[in-house]
Coordinates of C-alpha atoms in Angstrom, one line a residue:
D14 CA 88.0 130.6 122.8
E15 CA 90.8 127.3 122.4
F16 CA 89.8 127.0 119.0
P17 CA 89.9 130.5 117.2
L18 CA 89.6 128.4 114.1
A19 CA 87.0 128.5 110.8
I20 CA 84.6 125.8 110.5
W21 CA 85.6 125.2 106.5
Q22 CA 89.2 124.4 106.2
T23 CA 90.9 122.8 103.3
G24 CA 93.0 119.3 103.0
S25 CA 93.5 117.1 106.2
G26 CA 92.4 119.0 109.0
T27 CA 96.3 120.5 109.7
Q28 CA 94.8 124.0 111.3
S29 CA 92.8 121.9 113.6
N30 CA 95.3 119.1 115.0
M31 CA 97.7 122.0 115.4
N32 CA 95.1 123.8 117.2
M33 CA 94.3 120.7 119.4
N34 CA 97.6 120.1 119.9
E35 CA 98.7 123.7 121.1
A36 CA 95.4 123.3 123.8
L37 CA 96.5 119.8 125.3
A38 CA 100.1 121.4 125.8
T39 CA 98.5 124.3 127.5
R40 CA 96.3 122.2 129.5
A41 CA 99.4 119.7 130.2
S42 CA 101.2 122.9 131.4
E43 CA 99.0 124.1 133.7
L44 CA 98.1 120.6 135.2
L45 CA 102.3 120.4 135.5
G46 CA 102.1 123.9 137.3
G47 CA 102.9 125.8 134.2
V48 CA 101.2 129.6 134.1
R49 CA 99.2 130.2 130.6
G50 CA 101.1 132.8 129.0
M51 CA 104.2 131.7 130.2
E52 CA 107.3 129.6 128.6
R53 CA 105.5 125.7 128.3
K54 CA 106.4 122.6 130.2
V55 CA 105.3 120.7 127.5
H56 CA 105.7 121.2 124.0
P57 CA 102.7 121.1 121.3
N58 CA 104.9 118.5 118.7
D59 CA 107.6 117.2 120.5
D60 CA 105.0 116.2 123.5
V61 CA 101.4 115.9 122.0
N62 CA 101.6 115.9 118.4
K63 CA 104.6 113.4 118.4
S64 CA 105.5 114.6 114.7
Q65 CA 102.6 112.7 113.6
S66 CA 101.0 113.4 110.8
S67 CA 97.7 115.5 110.1
N68 CA 96.8 112.5 107.3
D69 CA 97.1 110.0 110.0
V70 CA 95.2 111.6 112.9
F71 CA 92.3 112.4 111.4
P72 CA 91.2 109.5 109.3
T73 CA 91.8 107.2 112.8
A74 CA 89.6 109.6 114.7
M75 CA 87.4 109.1 111.6
H76 CA 87.4 105.5 111.8
V77 CA 87.6 105.4 115.9
A78 CA 84.3 107.3 116.0
A79 CA 82.7 105.8 113.2
L80 CA 83.4 101.5 115.4
L81 CA 82.1 103.6 118.7
A82 CA 78.8 104.8 116.5
L83 CA 78.8 101.4 115.5
R84 CA 78.6 99.7 118.4
K85 CA 76.8 101.7 120.9
Q86 CA 73.9 102.6 118.1
L87 CA 73.5 100.6 114.9
I88 CA 74.7 97.1 116.4
P89 CA 71.9 97.6 119.5
Q90 CA 69.6 98.4 116.5
L91 CA 69.7 95.7 114.1
K92 CA 70.0 93.1 117.2
T93 CA 66.0 95.0 118.2
L94 CA 65.6 94.8 114.3
T95 CA 66.1 90.8 114.7
Q96 CA 64.4 90.4 117.4
T97 CA 61.6 91.9 116.1
L98 CA 62.0 90.6 112.1
N99 CA 61.3 87.0 114.2
E100 CA 59.0 88.0 116.9
K101 CA 56.9 88.9 113.6
S102 CA 57.9 85.7 111.2
R103 CA 56.3 83.5 114.5
A104 CA 52.7 85.9 114.3
F105 CA 53.0 85.4 110.8
A106 CA 54.0 81.8 109.9
D107 CA 50.4 80.1 109.6
I108 CA 49.0 83.2 106.8

C-alpha cells in the first residue's frame, strides 16, 4: 500500500526514492505522535532525504547490497571451495 509505483521506471529511481522518503516521513511522524493524513512532524525532503540526489542514493544502496551479498554469500562459499580443492589436491597428490 505504501508503494503504488510501476515496477518499470526510467532514470535513477527518482520515483522510488521520493516514495520511500514519503513512507519514512509518514511512519516517523506517527512514531512521534502524529496522525496519518494530518500535517507531518517529519518532512520527506527536509528531514528524511536531506536533499540527497537519487543519483547518489541508488548507486550507494546497490554498492551496500553488493557488499553484503559478497560478505554473506560469496566469500564463505569461496572459502569452502578453497578448502575442498586443497583436500582434493592432497588426496590425489600421488596420482
